[in-house]
PDB file of C-alpha atoms in Angstrom:
ATOM      1  CA  MET T  19       0.002  -0.012  -0.101  1.00 41.00           C
ATOM      2  CA  PRO T  20       1.509   3.574  -0.711  1.00 41.00           C
ATOM      3  CA  GLU T  21       1.964   5.742   2.028  1.00 46.00           C
ATOM      4  CA  THR T  22      -0.782   8.188   2.963  1.00 53.00           C
ATOM      5  CA  LEU T  23       0.732  11.672   3.795  1.00 57.00           C
ATOM      6  CA  GLY T  24       3.976   9.936   4.828  1.00 87.00           C
ATOM      7  CA  ALA T  25       2.225   7.617   7.167  1.00 93.00           C
ATOM      8  CA  THR T  26       1.989   3.804   6.222  1.00 95.00           C
ATOM      9  CA  ARG T  27      -1.250   1.886   7.559  1.00 96.00           C
ATOM     10  CA  ALA T  28       0.790   0.424  10.241  1.00 96.00           C
ATOM     11  CA  ASP T  29       1.874   3.830  11.375  1.00 97.00           C
ATOM     12  CA  ILE T  30      -1.780   4.815  11.508  1.00 97.00           C
ATOM     13  CA  ALA T  31      -2.712   1.830  13.550  1.00 97.00           C
ATOM     14  CA  VAL T  32       0.022   2.611  16.175  1.00 98.00           C
ATOM     15  CA  ALA T  33      -1.103   6.058  16.504  1.00 98.00           C
ATOM     16  CA  ALA T  34      -4.875   4.726  17.084  1.00 98.00           C
ATOM     17  CA  CYS T  35      -3.484   2.523  19.775  1.00 98.00           C
ATOM     18  CA  SER T  36      -2.022   5.461  21.309  1.00 98.00           C
ATOM     19  CA  ASP T  37      -5.149   7.290  21.500  1.00 98.00           C
ATOM     20  CA  LEU T  38      -6.494   4.115  23.498  1.00 97.00           C
ATOM     21  CA  PHE T  39      -4.627   5.713  26.409  1.00 96.00           C
ATOM     22  CA  ARG T  40      -5.490   9.602  26.075  1.00 94.00           C
ATOM     23  CA  GLY T  41      -6.529  11.311  29.002  1.00 89.00           C
ATOM     24  CA  GLN T  42      -5.351   8.137  31.052  1.00 85.00           C
ATOM     25  CA  ARG T  43      -2.640   8.977  33.885  1.00 82.00           C
ATOM     26  CA  ASP T  44      -0.996   6.898  36.752  1.00 85.00           C
ATOM     27  CA  ILE T  45      -2.318   3.446  35.123  1.00 89.00           C
ATOM     28  CA  LEU T  46      -0.412   0.282  34.193  1.00 90.00           C
ATOM     29  CA  ALA T  47      -0.593  -0.176  30.370  1.00 91.00           C
ATOM     30  CA  SER T  48      -0.615  -3.731  29.331  1.00 89.00           C
ATOM     31  CA  PRO T  49      -0.526  -4.067  25.115  1.00 93.00           C
ATOM     32  CA  ALA T  50      -0.027  -7.647  23.781  1.00 90.00           C
ATOM     33  CA  GLY T  51       1.333  -7.613  20.258  1.00 92.00           C
ATOM     34  CA  VAL T  52       3.765  -5.069  18.240  1.00 95.00           C
ATOM     35  CA  ILE T  53       1.482  -2.268  17.299  1.00 97.00           C
ATOM     36  CA  PRO T  54      -0.361  -2.059  20.694  1.00 96.00           C
ATOM     37  CA  THR T  55       2.899  -2.007  22.587  1.00 96.00           C
ATOM     38  CA  LEU T  56       4.508   0.588  20.090  1.00 97.00           C
ATOM     39  CA  GLY T  57       1.047   2.704  20.902  1.00 97.00           C
ATOM     40  CA  ALA T  58       1.551   2.525  24.483  1.00 97.00           C
ATOM     41  CA  ARG T  59       5.113   3.660  24.274  1.00 96.00           C
ATOM     42  CA  LEU T  60       4.211   6.147  21.855  1.00 98.00           C
ATOM     43  CA  ALA T  61       1.488   7.348  24.479  1.00 97.00           C
ATOM     44  CA  ALA T  62       3.978   7.598  27.390  1.00 95.00           C
ATOM     45  CA  LEU T  63       6.506   9.753  25.000  1.00 96.00           C
ATOM     46  CA  THR T  64       3.984  12.303  24.188  1.00 97.00           C
ATOM     47  CA  HIS T  65       0.226  12.831  25.311  1.00 96.00           C
ATOM     48  CA  ALA T  66       0.640  10.258  28.528  1.00 95.00           C
ATOM     49  CA  PRO T  67       3.852  10.729  30.353  1.00 94.00           C
ATOM     50  CA  SER T  68       2.324   9.308  33.432  1.00 91.00           C
ATOM     51  CA  LEU T  69       1.378   6.264  32.106  1.00 92.00           C
ATOM     52  CA  MET T  70       3.354   3.214  33.792  1.00 89.00           C
ATOM     53  CA  LEU T  71       5.174   0.673  31.113  1.00 90.00           C
ATOM     54  CA  SER T  72       6.128  -2.906  32.163  1.00 87.00           C
ATOM     55  CA  ASP T  73       8.135  -5.745  30.708  1.00 79.00           C
ATOM     56  CA  GLY T  74       5.018  -7.962  31.269  1.00 75.00           C
ATOM     57  CA  GLU T  75       6.964  -9.800  33.875  1.00 72.00           C
ATOM     58  CA  SER T  76       7.836  -7.965  37.011  1.00 75.00           C
ATOM     59  CA  THR T  77       9.839  -4.903  36.097  1.00 79.00           C
ATOM     60  CA  ILE T  78       8.102  -1.216  36.013  1.00 82.00           C
ATOM     61  CA  TYR T  79      10.358   0.783  33.015  1.00 84.00           C
ATOM     62  CA  GLY T  80      11.878   3.900  34.028  1.00 84.00           C
ATOM     63  CA  ASP T  81      12.268   4.922  30.366  1.00 87.00           C
ATOM     64  CA  VAL T  82      10.531   4.015  27.124  1.00 91.00           C
ATOM     65  CA  PRO T  83      12.639   1.479  25.300  1.00 89.00           C
ATOM     66  CA  ALA T  84      12.672   0.575  21.599  1.00 92.00           C
ATOM     67  CA  LEU T  85      10.789  -2.397  20.658  1.00 90.00           C
ATOM     68  CA  GLY T  86      12.826  -5.909  21.371  1.00 86.00           C
ATOM     69  CA  GLU T  87      14.993  -3.536  23.823  1.00 86.00           C
ATOM     70  CA  ASP T  88      15.498  -3.756  27.484  1.00 81.00           C
ATOM     71  CA  SER T  89      14.682  -0.513  29.671  1.00 79.00           C
ATOM     72  CA  GLU T  90      18.006   1.197  30.870  1.00 79.00           C
ATOM     73  CA  TYR T  91      16.074   1.981  34.182  1.00 75.00           C
ATOM     74  CA  SER T  92      14.214   0.358  36.787  1.00 75.00           C
ATOM     75  CA  ALA T  93      11.214   2.247  38.033  1.00 71.00           C
ATOM     76  CA  GLY T  94      10.013  -0.682  40.559  1.00 75.00           C
ATOM     77  CA  TYR T  95       9.268  -4.224  41.023  1.00 74.00           C
ATOM     78  CA  LEU T  96       5.978  -5.602  39.812  1.00 74.00           C
ATOM     79  CA  PRO T  97       5.395  -9.046  41.128  1.00 73.00           C
ATOM     80  CA  TYR T  98       2.122 -11.007  40.326  1.00 70.00           C
ATOM     81  CA  ARG T  99       0.376 -10.413  43.694  1.00 74.00           C
ATOM     82  CA  GLU T 100       0.785  -6.629  43.021  1.00 76.00           C
ATOM     83  CA  LEU T 101      -0.414  -6.810  39.532  1.00 76.00           C
ATOM     84  CA  PHE T 102      -3.665  -8.646  40.546  1.00 75.00           C
ATOM     85  CA  GLU T 103      -4.040  -5.611  43.185  1.00 78.00           C
ATOM     86  CA  LEU T 104      -3.802  -3.370  40.422  1.00 78.00           C
ATOM     87  CA  ILE T 105      -6.366  -5.247  38.473  1.00 77.00           C
ATOM     88  CA  ALA T 106      -9.043  -5.188  41.077  1.00 78.00           C
ATOM     89  CA  ALA T 107      -8.368  -1.587  41.573  1.00 78.00           C
ATOM     90  CA  GLY T 108      -8.891  -0.731  38.250  1.00 77.00           C
ATOM     91  CA  LYS T 109      -5.432   0.887  37.824  1.00 85.00           C
ATOM     92  CA  ARG T 110      -4.809  -0.978  34.274  1.00 88.00           C
ATOM     93  CA  HIS T 111      -5.891  -0.893  30.742  1.00 93.00           C
ATOM     94  CA  VAL T 112      -5.047  -3.980  28.912  1.00 92.00           C
ATOM     95  CA  VAL T 113      -4.937  -4.300  25.092  1.00 95.00           C
ATOM     96  CA  MET T 114      -5.651  -8.003  24.162  1.00 91.00           C
ATOM     97  CA  GLY T 115      -5.291  -9.753  20.898  1.00 90.00           C
ATOM     98  CA  GLY T 116      -7.934 -12.099  19.556  1.00 84.00           C
ATOM     99  CA  ALA T 117      -8.986 -14.704  17.190  1.00 90.00           C
ATOM    100  CA  GLN T 118     -12.962 -13.554  17.400  1.00 94.00           C
ATOM    101  CA  ILE T 119     -14.785 -10.645  18.625  1.00 95.00           C
ATOM    102  CA  ASP T 120     -18.619 -10.053  18.387  1.00 96.00           C
ATOM    103  CA  ARG T 121     -21.104  -7.151  18.324  1.00 96.00           C
ATOM    104  CA  GLU T 122     -21.609  -7.127  21.936  1.00 95.00           C
ATOM    105  CA  GLY T 123     -17.484  -7.224  22.698  1.00 95.00           C
ATOM    106  CA  ASN T 124     -17.495 -10.971  23.794  1.00 94.00           C
ATOM    107  CA  HIS T 125     -14.021 -12.144  22.749  1.00 93.00           C
ATOM    108  CA  ASN T 126     -12.370 -15.282  22.208  1.00 91.00           C
ATOM    109  CA  PHE T 127      -8.910 -16.622  22.279  1.00 85.00           C
ATOM    110  CA  SER T 128      -9.315 -19.801  23.661  1.00 74.00           C
ATOM    111  CA  ALA T 129     -10.452 -22.302  21.039  1.00 75.00           C
ATOM    112  CA  ILE T 130     -12.087 -22.298  17.349  1.00 84.00           C
ATOM    113  CA  GLY T 131     -14.816 -24.691  17.305  1.00 82.00           C
ATOM    114  CA  ASP T 132     -16.664 -26.612  19.939  1.00 81.00           C
ATOM    115  CA  HIS T 133     -14.626 -26.236  23.072  1.00 75.00           C
ATOM    116  CA  PHE T 134     -14.574 -29.931  24.293  1.00 80.00           C
ATOM    117  CA  GLN T 135     -13.198 -31.079  20.710  1.00 80.00           C
ATOM    118  CA  PRO T 136     -11.901 -27.768  19.116  1.00 77.00           C
ATOM    119  CA  HIS T 137     -10.443 -27.969  15.498  1.00 82.00           C
ATOM    120  CA  ARG T 138      -7.903 -25.068  16.724  1.00 75.00           C
ATOM    121  CA  GLN T 139      -6.401 -24.672  20.189  1.00 74.00           C
ATOM    122  CA  LEU T 140      -5.465 -20.899  20.824  1.00 67.00           C
ATOM    123  CA  LEU T 141      -3.842 -19.686  23.782  1.00 70.00           C
ATOM    124  CA  GLY T 142      -6.594 -20.178  26.541  1.00 66.00           C
ATOM    125  CA  SER T 143      -8.772 -18.100  28.892  1.00 68.00           C
ATOM    126  CA  ARG T 144      -5.957 -16.791  31.034  1.00 68.00           C
ATOM    127  CA  ALA T 145      -7.037 -13.684  32.946  1.00 74.00           C
ATOM    128  CA  ALA T 146      -9.376 -12.143  29.845  1.00 78.00           C
ATOM    129  CA  ALA T 147     -12.533 -12.043  31.975  1.00 79.00           C
ATOM    130  CA  THR T 148     -11.089 -10.716  35.080  1.00 81.00           C
ATOM    131  CA  ASN T 149      -9.898  -7.943  32.919  1.00 83.00           C
ATOM    132  CA  THR T 150     -12.875  -7.324  31.460  1.00 84.00           C
ATOM    133  CA  VAL T 151     -14.956  -6.980  34.611  1.00 83.00           C
ATOM    134  CA  ASN T 152     -12.320  -5.001  36.629  1.00 80.00           C
ATOM    135  CA  HIS T 153     -10.710  -2.388  34.223  1.00 88.00           C
ATOM    136  CA  ALA T 154     -10.517  -0.915  30.819  1.00 90.00           C
ATOM    137  CA  THR T 155      -9.764  -3.422  28.141  1.00 93.00           C
ATOM    138  CA  SER T 156      -9.561  -2.917  24.376  1.00 96.00           C
ATOM    139  CA  TYR T 157      -8.576  -5.104  21.491  1.00 96.00           C
ATOM    140  CA  TRP T 158      -6.400  -5.072  18.499  1.00 97.00           C
ATOM    141  CA  ILE T 159      -7.272  -7.367  15.747  1.00 96.00           C
ATOM    142  CA  ALA T 160      -4.542  -7.208  12.885  1.00 95.00           C
ATOM    143  CA  ARG T 161      -6.299  -8.858  10.254  1.00 95.00           C
ATOM    144  CA  GLN T 162     -10.059  -7.932  10.498  1.00 97.00           C
ATOM    145  CA  SER T 163     -12.489 -10.611   8.447  1.00 96.00           C
ATOM    146  CA  LYS T 164     -15.511 -12.494   8.954  1.00 97.00           C
ATOM    147  CA  ARG T 165     -13.340 -15.114  10.815  1.00 95.00           C
ATOM    148  CA  SER T 166     -12.342 -12.575  13.604  1.00 96.00           C
ATOM    149  CA  PHE T 167     -15.669 -10.367  13.804  1.00 97.00           C
ATOM    150  CA  VAL T 168     -18.257 -12.858  14.256  1.00 97.00           C
ATOM    151  CA  GLN T 169     -21.835 -13.320  15.069  1.00 96.00           C
ATOM    152  CA  ASP T 170     -21.127 -15.229  18.032  1.00 94.00           C
ATOM    153  CA  VAL T 171     -17.568 -16.293  19.518  1.00 93.00           C
ATOM    154  CA  ASP T 172     -17.126 -19.993  20.007  1.00 89.00           C
ATOM    155  CA  PHE T 173     -15.867 -19.456  23.402  1.00 89.00           C
ATOM    156  CA  VAL T 174     -16.005 -16.447  25.851  1.00 90.00           C
ATOM    157  CA  THR T 175     -12.787 -15.459  27.236  1.00 90.00           C
ATOM    158  CA  GLY T 176     -13.443 -11.571  27.527  1.00 87.00           C
ATOM    159  CA  VAL T 177     -16.709 -10.642  28.656  1.00 88.00           C
ATOM    160  CA  GLY T 178     -18.957  -8.584  26.595  1.00 88.00           C
ATOM    161  CA  ALA T 179     -21.791  -5.900  27.697  1.00 88.00           C
ATOM    162  CA  ASN T 180     -24.685  -8.183  27.271  1.00 90.00           C
ATOM    163  CA  ARG T 181     -22.794 -11.108  29.573  1.00 87.00           C
ATOM    164  CA  ALA T 182     -21.655  -8.560  32.145  1.00 87.00           C
ATOM    165  CA  ARG T 183     -25.320  -6.931  32.480  1.00 89.00           C
ATOM    166  CA  ALA T 184     -26.599 -10.498  32.768  1.00 89.00           C
ATOM    167  CA  ALA T 185     -24.074 -11.383  35.472  1.00 87.00           C
ATOM    168  CA  GLY T 186     -25.297  -8.670  37.634  1.00 89.00           C
ATOM    169  CA  THR T 187     -23.904  -5.598  39.339  1.00 88.00           C
ATOM    170  CA  GLY T 188     -20.738  -7.260  40.435  1.00 82.00           C
ATOM    171  CA  ALA T 189     -19.665  -8.290  36.938  1.00 82.00           C
ATOM    172  CA  ALA T 190     -21.142  -4.755  35.312  1.00 84.00           C
ATOM    173  CA  ARG T 191     -20.152  -2.125  38.059  1.00 84.00           C
ATOM    174  CA  PHE T 192     -16.440  -2.063  36.262  1.00 86.00           C
ATOM    175  CA  HIS T 193     -17.072  -3.246  33.175  1.00 86.00           C
ATOM    176  CA  HIS T 194     -15.536  -1.487  30.405  1.00 89.00           C
ATOM    177  CA  VAL T 195     -14.685  -2.511  26.931  1.00 92.00           C
ATOM    178  CA  HIS T 196     -13.025   0.646  25.367  1.00 95.00           C
ATOM    179  CA  ARG T 197     -12.154   0.396  21.792  1.00 97.00           C
ATOM    180  CA  VAL T 198     -11.494  -1.993  18.985  1.00 98.00           C
ATOM    181  CA  VAL T 199      -8.365  -1.380  16.656  1.00 98.00           C
ATOM    182  CA  THR T 200      -7.989  -2.925  13.391  1.00 98.00           C
ATOM    183  CA  ASN T 201      -6.110  -2.803  10.386  1.00 97.00           C
ATOM    184  CA  LEU T 202      -8.897  -1.018   8.652  1.00 97.00           C
ATOM    185  CA  ALA T 203     -10.669   0.834  11.392  1.00 98.00           C
ATOM    186  CA  VAL T 204     -11.487   1.944  14.896  1.00 98.00           C
ATOM    187  CA  TYR T 205     -14.544   0.689  17.014  1.00 98.00           C
ATOM    188  CA  ASP T 206     -16.167   1.488  20.007  1.00 97.00           C
ATOM    189  CA  PHE T 207     -19.311   0.118  21.962  1.00 95.00           C
ATOM    190  CA  SER T 208     -21.502   3.210  21.273  1.00 95.00           C
ATOM    191  CA  GLY T 209     -23.908   1.457  18.962  1.00 95.00           C
ATOM    192  CA  PRO T 210     -27.716   0.587  20.239  1.00 94.00           C
ATOM    193  CA  GLY T 211     -27.822  -1.195  23.282  1.00 91.00           C
ATOM    194  CA  GLY T 212     -23.790  -0.881  23.747  1.00 92.00           C
ATOM    195  CA  THR T 213     -23.000  -2.690  20.534  1.00 95.00           C
ATOM    196  CA  MET T 214     -20.175  -2.098  18.360  1.00 97.00           C
ATOM    197  CA  ALA T 215     -19.895   1.111  16.274  1.00 98.00           C
ATOM    198  CA  LEU T 216     -17.788   2.151  13.519  1.00 98.00           C
ATOM    199  CA  LEU T 217     -15.566   5.081  15.200  1.00 98.00           C
ATOM    200  CA  SER T 218     -13.272   5.836  12.274  1.00 98.00           C
ATOM    201  CA  LEU T 219     -11.985   4.824   9.044  1.00 98.00           C
ATOM    202  CA  HIS T 220      -8.113   4.366   8.450  1.00 97.00           C
ATOM    203  CA  PRO T 221      -7.203   6.521   5.483  1.00 95.00           C
ATOM    204  CA  GLY T 222      -7.476   3.983   2.387  1.00 93.00           C
ATOM    205  CA  ALA T 223      -9.815   1.783   3.702  1.00 95.00           C
ATOM    206  CA  SER T 224     -13.383   1.951   2.693  1.00 96.00           C
ATOM    207  CA  LEU T 225     -16.706   1.471   4.406  1.00 97.00           C
ATOM    208  CA  ASP T 226     -17.319  -1.443   1.504  1.00 97.00           C
ATOM    209  CA  GLU T 227     -14.165  -3.100   3.069  1.00 97.00           C
ATOM    210  CA  VAL T 228     -15.175  -2.611   6.693  1.00 98.00           C
ATOM    211  CA  LEU T 229     -18.715  -4.465   5.845  1.00 98.00           C
ATOM    212  CA  ASP T 230     -17.391  -7.246   3.763  1.00 98.00           C
ATOM    213  CA  ALA T 231     -14.912  -7.969   6.843  1.00 98.00           C
ATOM    214  CA  THR T 232     -17.660  -8.026   9.435  1.00 98.00           C
ATOM    215  CA  GLY T 233     -19.759 -11.128  10.125  1.00 97.00           C
ATOM    216  CA  PHE T 234     -22.422  -9.181  12.308  1.00 97.00           C
ATOM    217  CA  ASP T 235     -24.880  -5.962  12.063  1.00 96.00           C
ATOM    218  CA  LEU T 236     -22.369  -3.221  12.785  1.00 97.00           C
ATOM    219  CA  HIS T 237     -23.520   0.317  13.680  1.00 97.00           C
ATOM    220  CA  VAL T 238     -22.323   3.005  11.232  1.00 97.00           C
ATOM    221  CA  PRO T 239     -23.127   6.334  12.010  1.00 95.00           C
ATOM    222  CA  GLU T 240     -23.939   8.998   9.152  1.00 93.00           C
ATOM    223  CA  SER T 241     -20.761  10.630   9.407  1.00 95.00           C
ATOM    224  CA  ILE T 242     -17.573   8.615   9.304  1.00 96.00           C
ATOM    225  CA  PRO T 243     -14.448  10.485  10.456  1.00 96.00           C
ATOM    226  CA  ALA T 244     -10.835   9.242   9.205  1.00 97.00           C
ATOM    227  CA  THR T 245      -8.812   7.844  11.850  1.00 97.00           C
ATOM    228  CA  ARG T 246      -6.207  10.514  12.382  1.00 97.00           C
ATOM    229  CA  LEU T 247      -2.863  10.711  11.067  1.00 97.00           C
ATOM    230  CA  PRO T 248      -0.009  10.561  13.095  1.00 97.00           C
ATOM    231  CA  ASP T 249       2.031  13.892  12.961  1.00 96.00           C
ATOM    232  CA  LYS T 250       5.543  14.639  12.542  1.00 95.00           C
ATOM    233  CA  GLN T 251       6.853  14.012  15.968  1.00 96.00           C
ATOM    234  CA  GLU T 252       4.737  10.792  16.536  1.00 97.00           C
ATOM    235  CA  LEU T 253       6.246   9.553  12.920  1.00 97.00           C
ATOM    236  CA  GLU T 254       9.618  10.500  14.188  1.00 96.00           C
ATOM    237  CA  LEU T 255       9.343   8.553  17.492  1.00 97.00           C
ATOM    238  CA  ILE T 256       7.873   5.641  15.768  1.00 97.00           C
ATOM    239  CA  ARG T 257      10.236   5.111  13.006  1.00 96.00           C
ATOM    240  CA  GLU T 258      13.762   6.489  14.492  1.00 96.00           C
ATOM    241  CA  VAL T 259      13.075   5.852  18.186  1.00 96.00           C
ATOM    242  CA  LEU T 260      10.688   3.213  18.740  1.00 97.00           C
ATOM    243  CA  ASP T 261      10.728   0.797  15.732  1.00 96.00           C
ATOM    244  CA  PRO T 262      13.518   1.595  13.638  1.00 96.00           C
ATOM    245  CA  ALA T 263      13.574  -2.047  12.599  1.00 95.00           C
ATOM    246  CA  ASN T 264      10.212  -2.025  11.051  1.00 94.00           C
ATOM    247  CA  ARG T 265       8.540  -4.709  12.861  1.00 95.00           C
ATOM    248  CA  ARG T 266       5.301  -2.718  12.991  1.00 96.00           C
ATOM    249  CA  GLU T 267       5.138  -3.404   8.964  1.00 95.00           C
ATOM    250  CA  GLN T 268       5.225  -7.329   9.530  1.00 93.00           C
ATOM    251  CA  GLU T 269       1.955  -6.917  11.984  1.00 93.00           C
ATOM    252  CA  VAL T 270       0.092  -4.645   9.306  1.00 90.00           C
ATOM    253  CA  ARG T 271       0.442  -5.916   5.473  1.00 74.00           C
ATOM    254  CA  PRO T 272      -1.222  -4.178   2.599  1.00 64.00           C
TER     255      PRO T 272
END
């Protein structure tokens, strides 16, 4: 795909993932995948300087390293017991990948097919349900298609709005599925009954492409803005500081 005003689709997706953390401070960003990791680090270097970043294991970064490099400074130790305390206190925003998501925000990265005899075994449930009922959760889908945007997920790992409401106040009180970013567009859950809605189209992507890659009834507003382009400073940070090896271009292909 040709560049759009100097920014590739991967650059645009990084900026969109950065915007997931806009207005958030003093929380732990927990991104999964190349594009969300770059997005969180870009946010920390620009509009969200108090965002906490970690190595995903036990260390809070004291700086913002390039992708694939270790931090030169440690700002603290984060054992798992303290991570669970952050989760329970809502002091975290996780960006998870996944094989499937539906219009209610239910998410699956456990298995495809019947759960007792799946034809594809995936990562497993892990803490996805706990994440979705305790703090902000967003999703990154690198290749949107009718196989990933489905009418009904095969197995629920992350809890959507309908299931959170049905489970009662304990599950619904802090439930917050924030946004979904894909290679085509950005979505939120402002549609009827809290269902998925198209928030913006990435430059170069069309509404027909989005609809052809969606397996459910997507709410489409009358006016659809374009996903913003990263500015000059952001492009320099993405390309020269955070990802000089261009790994993002391997995750978002034309």
